[in-house]
PDB file of C-alpha atoms in Angstrom:
ATOM      1  CA  UNK A   3      65.431-129.273 161.743  1.00  0.00           C
ATOM      2  CA  UNK A   4      65.699-132.098 164.258  1.00  0.00           C
ATOM      3  CA  UNK A   5      68.916-134.006 164.815  1.00  0.00           C
ATOM      4  CA  UNK A   6      68.681-137.787 164.503  1.00  0.00           C
ATOM      5  CA  UNK A   7      68.740-138.128 168.294  1.00  0.00           C
ATOM      6  CA  UNK A   8      65.954-135.553 168.667  1.00  0.00           C
ATOM      7  CA  UNK A   9      63.902-137.234 165.924  1.00  0.00           C
ATOM      8  CA  UNK A  10      64.277-140.633 167.628  1.00  0.00           C
ATOM      9  CA  UNK A  11      63.186-139.182 170.967  1.00  0.00           C
ATOM     10  CA  UNK A  12      60.275-137.336 169.339  1.00  0.00           C
ATOM     11  CA  UNK A  13      59.073-140.494 167.582  1.00  0.00           C
ATOM     12  CA  UNK A  14      59.462-142.600 170.730  1.00  0.00           C
ATOM     13  CA  UNK A  15      57.398-140.128 172.750  1.00  0.00           C
ATOM     14  CA  UNK A  16      54.685-139.503 170.192  1.00  0.00           C
ATOM     15  CA  UNK A  17      54.288-143.172 169.183  1.00  0.00           C
ATOM     16  CA  UNK A  18      54.763-144.363 172.778  1.00  0.00           C
ATOM     17  CA  UNK A  19      57.438-146.657 171.375  1.00  0.00           C
ATOM     18  CA  UNK A  20      54.875-148.532 169.290  1.00  0.00           C
ATOM     19  CA  UNK A  21      53.066-149.874 172.359  1.00  0.00           C
ATOM     20  CA  UNK A  22      49.760-149.808 170.461  1.00  0.00           C
ATOM     21  CA  UNK A  23      51.048-152.310 167.909  1.00  0.00           C
ATOM     22  CA  UNK A  24      52.436-154.676 170.535  1.00  0.00           C
ATOM     23  CA  UNK A  25      49.146-154.515 172.465  1.00  0.00           C
ATOM     24  CA  UNK A  26      47.239-155.244 169.249  1.00  0.00           C
ATOM     25  CA  UNK A  27      49.483-158.236 168.601  1.00  0.00           C
ATOM     26  CA  UNK A  28      48.250-159.778 171.868  1.00  0.00           C
ATOM     27  CA  UNK A  29      44.744-159.799 170.369  1.00  0.00           C
ATOM     28  CA  UNK A  30      46.049-161.261 167.113  1.00  0.00           C
ATOM     29  CA  UNK A  31      47.933-164.057 168.899  1.00  0.00           C
ATOM     30  CA  UNK A  32      44.819-164.716 170.986  1.00  0.00           C
ATOM     31  CA  UNK A  33      42.923-165.180 167.721  1.00  0.00           C
ATOM     32  CA  UNK A  34      45.604-167.585 166.502  1.00  0.00           C
ATOM     33  CA  UNK A  35      45.384-169.507 169.785  1.00  0.00           C
ATOM     34  CA  UNK A  36      41.610-169.833 169.428  1.00  0.00           C
ATOM     35  CA  UNK A  37      42.019-171.123 165.864  1.00  0.00           C
ATOM     36  CA  UNK A  38      44.441-173.808 167.028  1.00  0.00           C
ATOM     37  CA  UNK A  39      42.143-174.826 169.884  1.00  0.00           C
ATOM     38  CA  UNK A  40      39.098-175.223 167.622  1.00  0.00           C
ATOM     39  CA  UNK A  41      38.233-178.744 166.425  1.00  0.00           C
ATOM     40  CA  UNK A  42      39.331-178.056 162.838  1.00  0.00           C
ATOM     41  CA  UNK A  43      40.850-181.211 161.385  1.00  0.00           C
ATOM     42  CA  UNK A  44      42.550-179.838 158.277  1.00  0.00           C
ATOM     43  CA  UNK A  45      45.864-178.113 159.058  1.00  0.00           C
ATOM     44  CA  UNK A  46      45.803-176.099 155.826  1.00  0.00           C
ATOM     45  CA  UNK A  47      42.433-174.652 156.861  1.00  0.00           C
ATOM     46  CA  UNK A  48      43.876-173.749 160.276  1.00  0.00           C
ATOM     47  CA  UNK A  49      46.846-172.099 158.585  1.00  0.00           C
ATOM     48  CA  UNK A  50      44.532-170.150 156.302  1.00  0.00           C
ATOM     49  CA  UNK A  51      42.515-168.909 159.292  1.00  0.00           C
ATOM     50  CA  UNK A  52      45.796-168.078 161.030  1.00  0.00           C
ATOM     51  CA  UNK A  53      46.813-165.843 158.110  1.00  0.00           C
ATOM     52  CA  UNK A  54      43.381-164.230 158.095  1.00  0.00           C
ATOM     53  CA  UNK A  55      43.583-163.563 161.843  1.00  0.00           C
ATOM     54  CA  UNK A  56      46.635-161.347 161.325  1.00  0.00           C
ATOM     55  CA  UNK A  57      44.685-158.931 159.093  1.00  0.00           C
ATOM     56  CA  UNK A  58      43.138-156.865 161.947  1.00  0.00           C
ATOM     57  CA  UNK A  59      46.557-155.944 163.402  1.00  0.00           C
ATOM     58  CA  UNK A  60      46.730-152.428 161.940  1.00  0.00           C
ATOM     59  CA  UNK A  61      43.079-151.464 162.489  1.00  0.00           C
ATOM     60  CA  UNK A  62      43.309-152.768 166.063  1.00  0.00           C
ATOM     61  CA  UNK A  63      46.572-150.926 166.686  1.00  0.00           C
ATOM     62  CA  UNK A  64      44.986-147.742 165.339  1.00  0.00           C
ATOM     63  CA  UNK A  65      42.092-148.062 167.789  1.00  0.00           C
ATOM     64  CA  UNK A  66      44.466-148.877 170.642  1.00  0.00           C
ATOM     65  CA  UNK A  67      46.642-145.867 169.755  1.00  0.00           C
ATOM     66  CA  UNK A  68      43.580-143.669 170.261  1.00  0.00           C
ATOM     67  CA  UNK A  69      42.789-145.341 173.586  1.00  0.00           C
ATOM     68  CA  UNK A  70      46.328-144.931 174.971  1.00  0.00           C
ATOM     69  CA  UNK A  71      46.774-141.477 173.404  1.00  0.00           C
ATOM     70  CA  UNK A  72      49.669-142.445 171.159  1.00  0.00           C
ATOM     71  CA  UNK A  73      50.119-141.114 167.650  1.00  0.00           C
ATOM     72  CA  UNK A  74      49.559-143.906 165.183  1.00  0.00           C
ATOM     73  CA  UNK A  75      51.931-142.243 162.741  1.00  0.00           C
ATOM     74  CA  UNK A  76      54.022-139.102 163.291  1.00  0.00           C
ATOM     75  CA  UNK A  77      54.096-138.017 159.638  1.00  0.00           C
ATOM     76  CA  UNK A  78      56.007-134.803 160.273  1.00  0.00           C
ATOM     77  CA  UNK A  79      58.887-136.683 161.926  1.00  0.00           C
ATOM     78  CA  UNK A  80      61.658-137.408 159.386  1.00  0.00           C
ATOM     79  CA  UNK A  81      62.144-140.917 160.832  1.00  0.00           C
ATOM     80  CA  UNK A  82      58.491-141.872 160.406  1.00  0.00           C
ATOM     81  CA  UNK A  83      59.051-143.140 156.850  1.00  0.00           C
ATOM     82  CA  UNK A  84      61.992-145.211 158.067  1.00  0.00           C
ATOM     83  CA  UNK A  85      59.755-146.703 160.733  1.00  0.00           C
ATOM     84  CA  UNK A  86      57.174-147.605 158.083  1.00  0.00           C
ATOM     85  CA  UNK A  87      59.927-149.171 155.950  1.00  0.00           C
ATOM     86  CA  UNK A  88      60.982-151.276 158.951  1.00  0.00           C
ATOM     87  CA  UNK A  89      57.398-152.527 159.224  1.00  0.00           C
ATOM     88  CA  UNK A  90      57.100-153.213 155.501  1.00  0.00           C
ATOM     89  CA  UNK A  91      60.089-155.556 155.464  1.00  0.00           C
ATOM     90  CA  UNK A  92      57.916-158.002 157.372  1.00  0.00           C
ATOM     91  CA  UNK A  93      55.695-158.248 154.303  1.00  0.00           C
ATOM     92  CA  UNK A  94      58.612-159.734 152.368  1.00  0.00           C
ATOM     93  CA  UNK A  95      59.284-162.252 155.140  1.00  0.00           C
ATOM     94  CA  UNK A  96      55.661-163.372 154.973  1.00  0.00           C
ATOM     95  CA  UNK A  97      56.596-165.036 151.677  1.00  0.00           C
ATOM     96  CA  UNK A  98      58.611-167.521 153.746  1.00  0.00           C
ATOM     97  CA  UNK A  99      55.536-168.277 155.858  1.00  0.00           C
ATOM     98  CA  UNK A 100      53.473-168.682 152.680  1.00  0.00           C
ATOM     99  CA  UNK A 101      55.925-171.302 151.449  1.00  0.00           C
ATOM    100  CA  UNK A 102      55.886-173.060 154.826  1.00  0.00           C
ATOM    101  CA  UNK A 103      52.061-173.009 154.653  1.00  0.00           C
ATOM    102  CA  UNK A 104      52.074-176.028 152.349  1.00  0.00           C
ATOM    103  CA  UNK A 105      55.655-177.334 152.553  1.00  0.00           C
ATOM    104  CA  UNK A 106      55.700-177.787 156.352  1.00  0.00           C
ATOM    105  CA  UNK A 107      52.228-176.776 157.538  1.00  0.00           C
ATOM    106  CA  UNK A 108      52.793-177.775 161.161  1.00  0.00           C
ATOM    107  CA  UNK A 109      55.678-175.248 161.376  1.00  0.00           C
ATOM    108  CA  UNK A 110      53.876-172.212 159.921  1.00  0.00           C
ATOM    109  CA  UNK A 111      52.835-170.708 163.268  1.00  0.00           C
ATOM    110  CA  UNK A 112      56.386-171.116 164.558  1.00  0.00           C
ATOM    111  CA  UNK A 113      57.741-169.326 161.480  1.00  0.00           C
ATOM    112  CA  UNK A 114      55.178-166.518 161.851  1.00  0.00           C
ATOM    113  CA  UNK A 115      56.306-166.009 165.448  1.00  0.00           C
ATOM    114  CA  UNK A 116      59.959-165.969 164.356  1.00  0.00           C
ATOM    115  CA  UNK A 117      59.218-163.429 161.614  1.00  0.00           C
ATOM    116  CA  UNK A 118      57.274-161.225 164.014  1.00  0.00           C
ATOM    117  CA  UNK A 119      60.073-161.278 166.588  1.00  0.00           C
ATOM    118  CA  UNK A 120      62.948-160.761 164.161  1.00  0.00           C
ATOM    119  CA  UNK A 121      61.324-157.780 162.462  1.00  0.00           C
ATOM    120  CA  UNK A 122      61.344-155.893 165.803  1.00  0.00           C
ATOM    121  CA  UNK A 123      65.129-155.435 165.841  1.00  0.00           C
ATOM    122  CA  UNK A 124      65.320-152.099 163.953  1.00  0.00           C
ATOM    123  CA  UNK A 125      62.815-150.588 166.387  1.00  0.00           C
ATOM    124  CA  UNK A 126      65.363-151.031 169.168  1.00  0.00           C
ATOM    125  CA  UNK A 127      67.411-148.362 167.408  1.00  0.00           C
ATOM    126  CA  UNK A 128      64.599-146.074 166.324  1.00  0.00           C
ATOM    127  CA  UNK A 129      62.983-146.023 169.797  1.00  0.00           C
ATOM    128  CA  UNK A 130      66.246-146.424 171.721  1.00  0.00           C
ATOM    129  CA  UNK A 131      64.614-149.399 173.422  1.00  0.00           C
ATOM    130  CA  UNK A 132      66.141-152.330 175.260  1.00  0.00           C
ATOM    131  CA  UNK A 133      62.729-154.009 175.234  1.00  0.00           C
ATOM    132  CA  UNK A 134      62.729-154.194 171.423  1.00  0.00           C
ATOM    133  CA  UNK A 135      66.356-155.344 171.348  1.00  0.00           C
ATOM    134  CA  UNK A 136      65.811-158.165 173.831  1.00  0.00           C
ATOM    135  CA  UNK A 137      62.436-159.282 172.496  1.00  0.00           C
ATOM    136  CA  UNK A 138      63.659-159.292 168.880  1.00  0.00           C
ATOM    137  CA  UNK A 139      66.123-161.980 169.959  1.00  0.00           C
ATOM    138  CA  UNK A 140      64.034-163.856 172.535  1.00  0.00           C
ATOM    139  CA  UNK A 141      60.939-164.306 170.365  1.00  0.00           C
ATOM    140  CA  UNK A 142      62.580-166.072 167.384  1.00  0.00           C
ATOM    141  CA  UNK A 143      64.837-168.176 169.619  1.00  0.00           C
ATOM    142  CA  UNK A 144      61.980-169.278 171.901  1.00  0.00           C
ATOM    143  CA  UNK A 145      59.654-169.891 168.939  1.00  0.00           C
ATOM    144  CA  UNK A 146      62.296-172.074 167.266  1.00  0.00           C
ATOM    145  CA  UNK A 147      63.287-173.915 170.449  1.00  0.00           C
ATOM    146  CA  UNK A 148      59.691-174.685 171.386  1.00  0.00           C
ATOM    147  CA  UNK A 149      58.162-175.066 167.934  1.00  0.00           C
ATOM    148  CA  UNK A 150      60.854-177.226 166.366  1.00  0.00           C
ATOM    149  CA  UNK A 151      59.588-180.456 167.915  1.00  0.00           C
ATOM    150  CA  UNK A 152      55.885-179.656 168.294  1.00  0.00           C
ATOM    151  CA  UNK A 153      53.387-181.948 166.659  1.00  0.00           C
ATOM    152  CA  UNK A 154      50.342-180.556 164.893  1.00  0.00           C
ATOM    153  CA  UNK A 155      48.227-181.224 168.004  1.00  0.00           C
ATOM    154  CA  UNK A 156      50.516-179.022 170.123  1.00  0.00           C
ATOM    155  CA  UNK A 157      50.927-176.021 167.763  1.00  0.00           C
ATOM    156  CA  UNK A 158      48.631-174.013 170.083  1.00  0.00           C
ATOM    157  CA  UNK A 159      51.592-173.753 172.479  1.00  0.00           C
ATOM    158  CA  UNK A 160      53.303-171.205 170.175  1.00  0.00           C
ATOM    159  CA  UNK A 161      50.464-168.622 170.264  1.00  0.00           C
ATOM    160  CA  UNK A 162      50.093-169.238 173.998  1.00  0.00           C
ATOM    161  CA  UNK A 163      53.779-168.440 174.502  1.00  0.00           C
ATOM    162  CA  UNK A 164      53.482-165.428 172.195  1.00  0.00           C
ATOM    163  CA  UNK A 165      50.609-164.031 174.259  1.00  0.00           C
ATOM    164  CA  UNK A 166      52.745-164.336 177.390  1.00  0.00           C
ATOM    165  CA  UNK A 167      55.820-162.799 175.747  1.00  0.00           C
ATOM    166  CA  UNK A 168      53.815-159.966 174.177  1.00  0.00           C
ATOM    167  CA  UNK A 169      52.210-159.220 177.556  1.00  0.00           C
ATOM    168  CA  UNK A 170      55.627-158.963 179.215  1.00  0.00           C
ATOM    169  CA  UNK A 171      56.846-156.911 176.255  1.00  0.00           C
ATOM    170  CA  UNK A 172      53.890-154.520 176.621  1.00  0.00           C
ATOM    171  CA  UNK A 173      54.548-154.061 180.330  1.00  0.00           C
ATOM    172  CA  UNK A 174      58.215-153.393 179.591  1.00  0.00           C
ATOM    173  CA  UNK A 175      57.299-150.811 176.947  1.00  0.00           C
ATOM    174  CA  UNK A 176      54.830-149.200 179.350  1.00  0.00           C
ATOM    175  CA  UNK A 177      57.683-148.866 181.872  1.00  0.00           C
ATOM    176  CA  UNK A 178      60.053-147.508 179.205  1.00  0.00           C
ATOM    177  CA  UNK A 179      57.421-144.937 178.247  1.00  0.00           C
ATOM    178  CA  UNK A 180      56.932-143.901 181.879  1.00  0.00           C
ATOM    179  CA  UNK A 181      60.699-143.481 182.272  1.00  0.00           C
ATOM    180  CA  UNK A 182      60.803-141.441 179.056  1.00  0.00           C
ATOM    181  CA  UNK A 183      58.162-139.045 180.393  1.00  0.00           C
ATOM    182  CA  UNK A 184      59.841-138.898 183.788  1.00  0.00           C
ATOM    183  CA  UNK A 185      63.215-138.166 182.167  1.00  0.00           C
ATOM    184  CA  UNK A 186      61.630-135.421 180.063  1.00  0.00           C
ATOM    185  CA  UNK A 187      60.030-133.841 183.139  1.00  0.00           C
ATOM    186  CA  UNK A 188      63.356-133.782 184.988  1.00  0.00           C
ATOM    187  CA  UNK A 189      65.086-131.869 182.176  1.00  0.00           C
TER     188      UNK A 189
END
């Protein structure tokens, strides 16, 4: 039986600290950026396409996990179910974005970015990761600060910022994973 510390380390190593999901999110935010750059006049249609563009996140992350040799899900690790629960809480927050969809349509992308960033916080504990801790704070704060005053014509700035942040986040996780392997080799 693994201790909690051993289970956290095992999950971090086997899942490569969820790098596959963060890499997949770059593709999703790129899709959102493209939607907001297209000459679609109706904001509700853009929002609908934005929601649809988030659907490939898990299939993409599965494919990326294979490419980077990370386990998509470490089912025999006792913390795996907790990790899945952490991910599922985002589904409840999506209800907020669904309300924003029609109540304040020009703020929906900002709210999606805030939800995405905020839901990362528990992963800072599970993966013992400063990258998750910092990004779970930076993403919602930056999304709010930038998105608060954006007009509908400038909403594309949010996905553009998210692509940049997610790229930095991915590099940081790559470094954390390298340090994890290096630490393991020195033991």
